[in-house]
Tab-separated table of C-alpha atoms in Angstrom:
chain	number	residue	atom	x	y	z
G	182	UNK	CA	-2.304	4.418	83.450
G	183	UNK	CA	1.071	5.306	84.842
G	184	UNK	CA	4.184	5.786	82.553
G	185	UNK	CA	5.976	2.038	83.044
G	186	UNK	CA	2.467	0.129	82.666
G	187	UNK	CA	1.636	2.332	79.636
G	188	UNK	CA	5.327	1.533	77.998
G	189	UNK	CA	4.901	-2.207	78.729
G	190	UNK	CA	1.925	-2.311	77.249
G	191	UNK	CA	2.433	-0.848	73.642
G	192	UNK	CA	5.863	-2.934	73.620
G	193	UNK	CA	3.733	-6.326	74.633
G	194	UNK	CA	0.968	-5.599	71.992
G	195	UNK	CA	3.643	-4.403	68.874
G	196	UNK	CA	6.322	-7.033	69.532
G	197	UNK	CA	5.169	-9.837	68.196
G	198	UNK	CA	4.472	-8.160	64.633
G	199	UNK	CA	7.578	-6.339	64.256
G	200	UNK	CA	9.568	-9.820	65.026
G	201	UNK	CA	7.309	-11.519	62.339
G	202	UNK	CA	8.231	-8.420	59.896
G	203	UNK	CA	11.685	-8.512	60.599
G	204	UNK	CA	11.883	-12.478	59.476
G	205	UNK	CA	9.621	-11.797	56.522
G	206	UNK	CA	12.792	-9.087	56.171
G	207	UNK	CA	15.382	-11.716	56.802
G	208	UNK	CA	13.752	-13.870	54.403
G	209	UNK	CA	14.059	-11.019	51.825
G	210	UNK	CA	17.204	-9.954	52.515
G	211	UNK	CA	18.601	-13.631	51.592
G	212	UNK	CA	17.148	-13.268	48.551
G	213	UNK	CA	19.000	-9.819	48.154
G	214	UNK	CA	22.035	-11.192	48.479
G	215	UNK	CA	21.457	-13.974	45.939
G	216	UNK	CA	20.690	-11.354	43.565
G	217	UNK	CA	23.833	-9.539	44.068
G	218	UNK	CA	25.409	-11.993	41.365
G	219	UNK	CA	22.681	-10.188	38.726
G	220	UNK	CA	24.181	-6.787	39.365
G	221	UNK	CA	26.715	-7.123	37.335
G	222	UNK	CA	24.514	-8.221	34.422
G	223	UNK	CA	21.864	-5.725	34.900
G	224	UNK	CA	23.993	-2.544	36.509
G	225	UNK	CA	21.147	-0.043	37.729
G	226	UNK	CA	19.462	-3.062	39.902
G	227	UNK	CA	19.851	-2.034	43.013
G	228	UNK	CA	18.637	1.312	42.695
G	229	UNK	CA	15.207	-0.228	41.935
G	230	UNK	CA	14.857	-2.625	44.864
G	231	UNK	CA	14.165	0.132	47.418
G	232	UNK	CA	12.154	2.226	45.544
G	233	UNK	CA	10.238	-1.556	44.294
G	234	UNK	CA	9.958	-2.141	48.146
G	235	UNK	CA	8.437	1.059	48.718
G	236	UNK	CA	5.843	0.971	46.523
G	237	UNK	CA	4.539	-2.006	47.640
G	238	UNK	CA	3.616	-0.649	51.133
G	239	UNK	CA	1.981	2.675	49.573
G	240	UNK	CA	0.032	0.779	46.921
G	241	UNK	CA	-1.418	-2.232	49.164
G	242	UNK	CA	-1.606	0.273	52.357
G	243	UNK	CA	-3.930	2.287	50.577
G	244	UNK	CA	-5.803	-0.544	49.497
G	245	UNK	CA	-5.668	-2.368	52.890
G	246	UNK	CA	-6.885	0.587	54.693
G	247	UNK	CA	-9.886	0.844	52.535
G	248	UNK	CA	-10.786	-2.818	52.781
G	249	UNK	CA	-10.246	-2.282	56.895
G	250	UNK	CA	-12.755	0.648	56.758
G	251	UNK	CA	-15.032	-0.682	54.545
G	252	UNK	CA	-15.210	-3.982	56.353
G	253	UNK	CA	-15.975	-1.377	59.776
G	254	UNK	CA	-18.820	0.548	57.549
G	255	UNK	CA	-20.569	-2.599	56.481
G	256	UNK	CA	-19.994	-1.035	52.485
G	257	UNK	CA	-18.071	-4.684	51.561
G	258	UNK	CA	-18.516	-8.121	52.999
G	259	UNK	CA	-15.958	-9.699	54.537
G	260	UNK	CA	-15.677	-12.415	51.790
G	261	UNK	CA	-14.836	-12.895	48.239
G	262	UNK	CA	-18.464	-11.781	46.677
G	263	UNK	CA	-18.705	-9.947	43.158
G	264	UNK	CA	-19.052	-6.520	44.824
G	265	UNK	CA	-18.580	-3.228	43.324
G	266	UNK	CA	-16.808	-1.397	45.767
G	267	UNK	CA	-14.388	-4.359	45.818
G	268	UNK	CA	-13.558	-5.082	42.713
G	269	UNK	CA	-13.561	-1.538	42.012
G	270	UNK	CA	-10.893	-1.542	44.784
G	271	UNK	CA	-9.102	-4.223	43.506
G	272	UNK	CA	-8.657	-3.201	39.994
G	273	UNK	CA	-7.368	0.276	41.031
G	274	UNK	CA	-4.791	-1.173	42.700
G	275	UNK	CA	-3.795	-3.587	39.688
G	276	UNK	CA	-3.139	-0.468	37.544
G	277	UNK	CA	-1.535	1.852	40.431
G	278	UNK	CA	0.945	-1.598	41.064
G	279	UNK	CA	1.808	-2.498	37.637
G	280	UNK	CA	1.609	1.266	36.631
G	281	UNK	CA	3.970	2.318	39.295
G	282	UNK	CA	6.502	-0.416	38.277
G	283	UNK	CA	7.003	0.773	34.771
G	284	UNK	CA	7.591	4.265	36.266
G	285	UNK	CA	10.165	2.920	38.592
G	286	UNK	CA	12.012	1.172	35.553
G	287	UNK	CA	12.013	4.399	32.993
G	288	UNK	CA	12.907	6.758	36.343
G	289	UNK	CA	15.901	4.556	37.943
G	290	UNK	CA	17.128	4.276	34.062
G	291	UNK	CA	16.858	7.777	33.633
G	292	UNK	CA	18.618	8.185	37.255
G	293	UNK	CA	21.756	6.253	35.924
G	294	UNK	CA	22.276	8.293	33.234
G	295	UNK	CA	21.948	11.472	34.883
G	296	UNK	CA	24.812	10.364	37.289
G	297	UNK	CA	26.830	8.914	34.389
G	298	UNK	CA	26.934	5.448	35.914
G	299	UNK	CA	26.358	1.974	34.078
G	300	UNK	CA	23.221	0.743	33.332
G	301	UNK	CA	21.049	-1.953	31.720
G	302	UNK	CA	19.138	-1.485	28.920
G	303	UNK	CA	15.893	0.503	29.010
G	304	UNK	CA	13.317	-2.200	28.041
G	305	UNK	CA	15.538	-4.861	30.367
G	306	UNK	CA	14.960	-2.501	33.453
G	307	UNK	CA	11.416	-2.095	32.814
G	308	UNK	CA	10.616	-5.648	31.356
G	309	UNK	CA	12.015	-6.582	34.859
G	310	UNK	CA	9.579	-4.111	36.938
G	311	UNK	CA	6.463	-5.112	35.092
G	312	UNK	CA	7.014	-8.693	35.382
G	313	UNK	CA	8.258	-8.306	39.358
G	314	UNK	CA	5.244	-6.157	39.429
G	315	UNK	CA	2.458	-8.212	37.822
G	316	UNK	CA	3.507	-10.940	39.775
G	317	UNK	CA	3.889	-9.085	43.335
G	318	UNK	CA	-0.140	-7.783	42.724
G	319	UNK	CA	-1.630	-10.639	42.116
G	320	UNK	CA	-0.298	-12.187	45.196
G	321	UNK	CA	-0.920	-9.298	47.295
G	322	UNK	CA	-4.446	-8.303	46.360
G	323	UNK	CA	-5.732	-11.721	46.816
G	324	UNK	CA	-3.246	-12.537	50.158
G	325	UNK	CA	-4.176	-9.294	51.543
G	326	UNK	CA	-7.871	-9.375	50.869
G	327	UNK	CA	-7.354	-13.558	52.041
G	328	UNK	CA	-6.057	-12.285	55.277
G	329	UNK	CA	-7.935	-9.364	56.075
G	330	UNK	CA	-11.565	-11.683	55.679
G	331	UNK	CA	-10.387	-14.449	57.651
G	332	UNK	CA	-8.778	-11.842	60.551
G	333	UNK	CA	-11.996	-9.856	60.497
G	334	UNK	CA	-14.264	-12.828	60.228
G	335	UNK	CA	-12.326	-14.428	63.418
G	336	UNK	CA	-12.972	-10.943	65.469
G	337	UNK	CA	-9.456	-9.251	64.795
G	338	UNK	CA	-9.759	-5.433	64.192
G	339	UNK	CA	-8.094	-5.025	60.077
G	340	UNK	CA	-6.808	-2.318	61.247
G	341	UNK	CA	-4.350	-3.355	63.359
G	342	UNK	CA	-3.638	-6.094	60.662
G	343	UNK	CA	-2.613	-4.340	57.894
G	344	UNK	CA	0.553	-3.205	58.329
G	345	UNK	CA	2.176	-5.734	59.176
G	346	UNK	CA	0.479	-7.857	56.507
G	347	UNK	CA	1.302	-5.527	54.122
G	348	UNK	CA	5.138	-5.072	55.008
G	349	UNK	CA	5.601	-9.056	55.104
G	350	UNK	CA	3.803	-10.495	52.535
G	351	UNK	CA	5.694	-7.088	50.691
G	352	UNK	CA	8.695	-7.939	51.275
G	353	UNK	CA	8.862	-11.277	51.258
G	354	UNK	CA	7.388	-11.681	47.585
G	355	UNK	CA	8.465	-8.138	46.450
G	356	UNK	CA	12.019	-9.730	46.652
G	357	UNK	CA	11.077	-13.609	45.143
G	358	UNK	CA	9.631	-12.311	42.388
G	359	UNK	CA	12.121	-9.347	41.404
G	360	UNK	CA	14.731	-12.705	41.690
G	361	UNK	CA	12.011	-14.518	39.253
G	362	UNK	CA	11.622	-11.521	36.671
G	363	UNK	CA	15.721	-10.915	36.468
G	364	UNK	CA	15.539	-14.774	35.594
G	365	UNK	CA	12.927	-14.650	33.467
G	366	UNK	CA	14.610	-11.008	31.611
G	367	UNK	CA	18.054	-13.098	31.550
G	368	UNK	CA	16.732	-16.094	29.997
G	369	UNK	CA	14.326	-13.962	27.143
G	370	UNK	CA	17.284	-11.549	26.204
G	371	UNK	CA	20.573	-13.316	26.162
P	214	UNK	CA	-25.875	-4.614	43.090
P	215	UNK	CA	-25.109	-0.651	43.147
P	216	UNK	CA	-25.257	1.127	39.538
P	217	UNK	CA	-21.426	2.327	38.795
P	218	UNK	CA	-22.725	6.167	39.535
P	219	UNK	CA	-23.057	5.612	43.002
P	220	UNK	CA	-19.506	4.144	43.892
P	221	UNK	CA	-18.190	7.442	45.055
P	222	UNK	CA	-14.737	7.142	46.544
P	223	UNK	CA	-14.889	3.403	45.689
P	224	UNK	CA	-14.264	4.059	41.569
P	225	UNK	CA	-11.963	2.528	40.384
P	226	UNK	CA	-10.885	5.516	37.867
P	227	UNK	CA	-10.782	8.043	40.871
P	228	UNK	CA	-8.542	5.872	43.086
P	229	UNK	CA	-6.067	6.062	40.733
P	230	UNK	CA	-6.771	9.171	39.596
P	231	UNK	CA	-6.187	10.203	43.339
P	232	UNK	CA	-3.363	8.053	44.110
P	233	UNK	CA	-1.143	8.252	41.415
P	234	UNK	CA	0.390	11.647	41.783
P	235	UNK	CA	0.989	10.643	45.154
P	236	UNK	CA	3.094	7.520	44.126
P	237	UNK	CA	5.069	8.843	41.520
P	238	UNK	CA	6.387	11.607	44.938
P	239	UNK	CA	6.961	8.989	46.949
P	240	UNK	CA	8.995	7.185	44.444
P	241	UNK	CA	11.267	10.428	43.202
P	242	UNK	CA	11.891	10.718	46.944
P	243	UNK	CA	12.740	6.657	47.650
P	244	UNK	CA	15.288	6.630	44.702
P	245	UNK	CA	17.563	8.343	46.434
P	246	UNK	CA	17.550	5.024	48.757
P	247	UNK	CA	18.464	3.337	45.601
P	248	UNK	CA	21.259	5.319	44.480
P	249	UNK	CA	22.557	4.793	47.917
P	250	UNK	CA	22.114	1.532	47.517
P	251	UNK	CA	23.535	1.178	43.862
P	252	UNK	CA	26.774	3.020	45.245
P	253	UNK	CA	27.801	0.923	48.031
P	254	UNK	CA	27.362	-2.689	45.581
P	255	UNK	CA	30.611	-3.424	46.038
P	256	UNK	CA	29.939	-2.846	50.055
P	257	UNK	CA	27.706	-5.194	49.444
P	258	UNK	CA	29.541	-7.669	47.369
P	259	UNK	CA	32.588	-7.638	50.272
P	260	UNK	CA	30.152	-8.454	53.177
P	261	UNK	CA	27.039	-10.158	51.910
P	262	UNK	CA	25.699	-10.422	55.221
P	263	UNK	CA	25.013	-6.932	54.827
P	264	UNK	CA	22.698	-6.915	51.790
P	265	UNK	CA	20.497	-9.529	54.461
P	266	UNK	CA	20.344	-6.727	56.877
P	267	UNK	CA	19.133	-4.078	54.024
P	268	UNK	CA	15.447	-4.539	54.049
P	269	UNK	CA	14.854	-4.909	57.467
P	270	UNK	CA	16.806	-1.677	57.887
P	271	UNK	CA	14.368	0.148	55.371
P	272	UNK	CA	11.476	-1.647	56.627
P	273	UNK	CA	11.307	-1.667	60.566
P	274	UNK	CA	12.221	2.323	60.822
P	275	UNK	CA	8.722	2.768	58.668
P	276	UNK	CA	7.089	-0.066	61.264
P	277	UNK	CA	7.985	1.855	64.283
P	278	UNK	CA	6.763	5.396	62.371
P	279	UNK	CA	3.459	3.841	61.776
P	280	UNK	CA	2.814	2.577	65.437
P	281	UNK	CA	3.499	5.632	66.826
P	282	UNK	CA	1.765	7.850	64.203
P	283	UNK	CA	-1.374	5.756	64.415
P	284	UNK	CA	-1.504	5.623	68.044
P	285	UNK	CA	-1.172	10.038	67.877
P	286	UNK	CA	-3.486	10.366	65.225
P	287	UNK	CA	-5.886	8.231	67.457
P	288	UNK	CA	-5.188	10.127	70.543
P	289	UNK	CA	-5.704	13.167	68.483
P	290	UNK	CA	-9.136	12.267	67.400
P	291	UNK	CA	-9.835	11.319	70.679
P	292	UNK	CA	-8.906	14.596	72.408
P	293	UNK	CA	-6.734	13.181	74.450
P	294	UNK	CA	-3.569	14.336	74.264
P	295	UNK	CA	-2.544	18.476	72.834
P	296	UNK	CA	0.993	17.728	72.459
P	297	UNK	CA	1.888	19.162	75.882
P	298	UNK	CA	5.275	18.271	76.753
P	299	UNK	CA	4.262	17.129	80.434
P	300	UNK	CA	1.509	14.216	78.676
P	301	UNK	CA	3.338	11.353	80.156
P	302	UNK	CA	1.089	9.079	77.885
P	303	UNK	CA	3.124	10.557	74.917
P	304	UNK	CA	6.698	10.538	76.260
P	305	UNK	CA	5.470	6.518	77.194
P	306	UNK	CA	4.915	6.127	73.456
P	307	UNK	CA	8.309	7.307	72.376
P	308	UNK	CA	9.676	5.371	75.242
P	309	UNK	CA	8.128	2.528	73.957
P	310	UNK	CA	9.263	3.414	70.407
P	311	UNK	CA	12.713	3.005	71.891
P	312	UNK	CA	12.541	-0.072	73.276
P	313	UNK	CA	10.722	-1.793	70.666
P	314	UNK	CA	13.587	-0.520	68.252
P	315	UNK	CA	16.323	-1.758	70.514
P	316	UNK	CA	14.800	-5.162	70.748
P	317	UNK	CA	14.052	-5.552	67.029
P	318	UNK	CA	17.886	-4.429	66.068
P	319	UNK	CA	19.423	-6.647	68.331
P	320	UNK	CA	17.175	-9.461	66.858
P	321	UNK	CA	18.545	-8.178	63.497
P	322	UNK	CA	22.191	-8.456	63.942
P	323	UNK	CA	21.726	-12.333	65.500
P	324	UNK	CA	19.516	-13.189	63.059
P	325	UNK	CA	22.066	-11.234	60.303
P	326	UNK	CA	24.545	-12.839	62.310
P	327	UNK	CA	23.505	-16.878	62.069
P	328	UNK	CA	22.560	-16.466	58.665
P	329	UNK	CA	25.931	-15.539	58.261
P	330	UNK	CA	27.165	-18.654	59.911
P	331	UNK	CA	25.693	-20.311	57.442
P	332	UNK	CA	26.606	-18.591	54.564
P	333	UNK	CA	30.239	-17.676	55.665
P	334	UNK	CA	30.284	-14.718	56.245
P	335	UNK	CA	33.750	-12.869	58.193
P	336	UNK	CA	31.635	-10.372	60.357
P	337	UNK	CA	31.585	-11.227	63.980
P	338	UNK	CA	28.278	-10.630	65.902
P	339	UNK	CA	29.935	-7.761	67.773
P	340	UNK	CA	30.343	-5.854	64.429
P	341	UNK	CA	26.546	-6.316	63.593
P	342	UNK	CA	25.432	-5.291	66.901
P	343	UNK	CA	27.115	-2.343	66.810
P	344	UNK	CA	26.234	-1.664	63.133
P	345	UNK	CA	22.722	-2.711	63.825
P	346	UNK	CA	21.892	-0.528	67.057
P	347	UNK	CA	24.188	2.576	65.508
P	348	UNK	CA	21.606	2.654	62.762
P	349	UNK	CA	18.950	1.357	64.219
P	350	UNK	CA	18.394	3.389	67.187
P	351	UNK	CA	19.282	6.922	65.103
P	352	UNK	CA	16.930	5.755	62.886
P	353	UNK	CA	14.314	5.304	65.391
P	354	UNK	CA	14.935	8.932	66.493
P	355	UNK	CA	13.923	10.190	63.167
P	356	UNK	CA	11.219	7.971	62.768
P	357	UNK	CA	9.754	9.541	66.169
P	358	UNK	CA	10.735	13.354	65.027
P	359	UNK	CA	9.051	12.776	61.477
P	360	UNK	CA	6.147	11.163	63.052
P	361	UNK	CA	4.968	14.121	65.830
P	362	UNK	CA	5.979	16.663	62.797
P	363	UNK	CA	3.671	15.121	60.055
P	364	UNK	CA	0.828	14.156	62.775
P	365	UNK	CA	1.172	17.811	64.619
P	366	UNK	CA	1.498	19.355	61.190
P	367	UNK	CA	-1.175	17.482	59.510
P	368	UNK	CA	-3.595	18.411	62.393
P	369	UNK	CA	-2.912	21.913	62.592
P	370	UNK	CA	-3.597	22.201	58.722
P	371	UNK	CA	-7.076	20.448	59.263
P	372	UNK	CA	-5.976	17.288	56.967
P	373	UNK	CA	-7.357	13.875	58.838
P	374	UNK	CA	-3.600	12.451	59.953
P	375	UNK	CA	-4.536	9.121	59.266
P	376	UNK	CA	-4.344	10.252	55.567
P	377	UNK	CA	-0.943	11.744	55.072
P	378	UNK	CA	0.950	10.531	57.969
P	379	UNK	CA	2.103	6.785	57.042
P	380	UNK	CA	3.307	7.370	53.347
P	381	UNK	CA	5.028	10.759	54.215
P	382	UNK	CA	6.885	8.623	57.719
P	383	UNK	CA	7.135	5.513	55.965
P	384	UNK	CA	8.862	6.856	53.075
P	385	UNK	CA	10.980	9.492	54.506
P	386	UNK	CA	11.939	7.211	57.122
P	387	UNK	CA	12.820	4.760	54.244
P	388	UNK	CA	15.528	6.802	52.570
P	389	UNK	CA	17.102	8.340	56.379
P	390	UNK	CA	17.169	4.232	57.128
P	391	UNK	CA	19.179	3.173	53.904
P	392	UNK	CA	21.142	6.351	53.915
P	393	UNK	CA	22.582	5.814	57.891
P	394	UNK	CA	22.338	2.224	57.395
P	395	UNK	CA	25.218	2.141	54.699
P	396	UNK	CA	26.920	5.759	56.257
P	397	UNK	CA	27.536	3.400	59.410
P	398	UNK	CA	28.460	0.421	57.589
P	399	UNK	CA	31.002	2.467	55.235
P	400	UNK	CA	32.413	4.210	59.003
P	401	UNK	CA	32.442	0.876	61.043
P	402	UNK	CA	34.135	-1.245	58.596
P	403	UNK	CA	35.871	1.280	55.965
């Protein structure tokens, strides 16, 4: 294939994901500016959100590109079925998510007052991980897993899926539920 | 049903067991993203339309990483390309890279831009353009550079590139996005 047909190509095939992305990022980014008005009750917020975002690719990645080369290997079906190797799957990634978030709490805290800047309390930063966390999982285990049956069972290759799903459906309830837990961590501790 | 001793790779206690270390990296290297992002709040607060643009900025340099480290790491497997410098294929892919980047940036600073309408917002669309390609095309630079070093690197240590490539790009990528992201904001309207 020459050079121009080659370029064309790639851009044709990866176009139409990145411009779904980059209004699942719009979407988000709304959001981020809503909770601007939180900063100043919870100071250290905004050093979480990347490092929030983040994690959600690496932790539902992993997981997507097991499901994607499990489906390819036959080891899972391409359905929700009580299956070892899925739930197994699924679980991990449960305790890697809402692990993770905890972490991110206790390490942006810890962050702030290395630098000598303002910051929430411990337990406010962390209550709001775990919550944004829990919430994010549950979505994106079941969405992900959701998507990745129906794609494969309708003769898409997962692999080509994931990504995308993962960065969309990441960032688009990554963000609405971060918004929900500083709600939820406002109203509780007033 | 399988007995739990024959899950392998698919137990649930060595996923985590594997992945965690991993995660807890990745997040000591994303925070600096957050403390970039914690220091320019009031940035932020000025020109909200700004904080729309922040997690497409993080996300889309980590989309374009992935395409093209996939599409190596495939090649690679393949035996189809040795990094030779005269493999059109490859300079196609970076070309492509390029394109897709300018495409999806431009996208970002209308889309920035209307939501902005909305929202009132006192940055013209020339501003974001030029704020949006400025980062967004540097970005896509490093995204290409950190992608042929991890998959090149990766391959000449023996490690399967599939493996390593995406959370090392995706992340690194991440913090180089927020970082020029708000060093070209602070420049451009400073």
């Amino acid at each position: 294939m020459d050079f121009r047909e080659e370029l064309w190509s790639i851009y044709r095939e990866a176009l139409p994901i990145l411009l779904v992305a980059l209004l699942g990022g719009l979407f988000s980014g709304l959001v981020l500016e809503e909770l601007l008005e939180s900063v100043e009750r919870f100071p250290g917020l905004l050093v979480m959100v990347p490092v929030f975002l983040a994690t959600r690719g690496n932790v539902y990645g992993a997981l997507g590109g097991r499901i994607a080369s499990g489906l390819h290997q036959g080891l899972i079906p391409p359905a929700f079925a009580w299956n070892d190797r899925l739930v197994n799957a699924a679980v991990a990634s449960f305790v890697n998510a809402i692990a993770i978030s905890a972490v991110i709490g206790v390490i942006s805290w810890v962050a702030l007052q290395l630098l000598g800047w303002p910051s929430a309390a411990l337990y406010e930063l962390v209550g709001i991980m775990l919550i944004a966390g829990s919430l994010t999982s549950v979505v994106l285990v079941f969405g992900l897993l959701a998507v990745l049956f129906a794609g494969y069972n309708a003769g898409y290759d997962p692999d080509n899926l994931v990504g995308p799903i993962v960065t969309t459906l990441g960032d688009v309830f990554g963000m609405l539920f971060l918004f929900v837990a500083v709600f939820i961590v406002e109203v509780v501790f007033v | 049903m399988a007995a739990q001793g024959s899950l392998g790779t698919w137990d649930a206690r060595r996923i985590v067991r594997n992945m965690f270390p991993l995660l807890l990296v990745l997040c000591t290297v994303v925070l600096w993203a957050g403390i970039t992002l914690e220091e320019a709040g009031a940035l932020l607060e000025e020109y909200g339309v700004l904080a729309v643009m922040v997690p497409t900025m993080v996300g889309a340099g980590g989309n374009l990483g992935t395409i093209l480290s996939s599409r190596l790491s495939t090649r690679l497997h393949l035996g189809t390309t040795k990094f030779d410098p005269y493999d059109r294929v490859l300079w196609a892919n970076v070309a492509a890279v390029l394109a897709l980047s300018f495409t999806v940036f431009s996208a970002l600073a209308i889309g920035a831009w209307l939501i902005g309408l909305l929202t009132g917002s006192s940055l013209g669309l020339g501003i974001l353009l030029a704020i949006s390609l400025t980062s967004g095309l540097s970005l896509a630079v490093i995204a290409v550079v950190f992608s042929f070093i991890t998959t090149y690197g990766s391959y000449r240590l023996g490690i399967d590139p599939d493996d390593t490539t995406i959370p090392i790009v995706t992340n690194l990528v991440d913090v180089f996005g927020m970082l020029i992201f708000i060093g070209v904001s602070t420049l451009l309207l400073g």
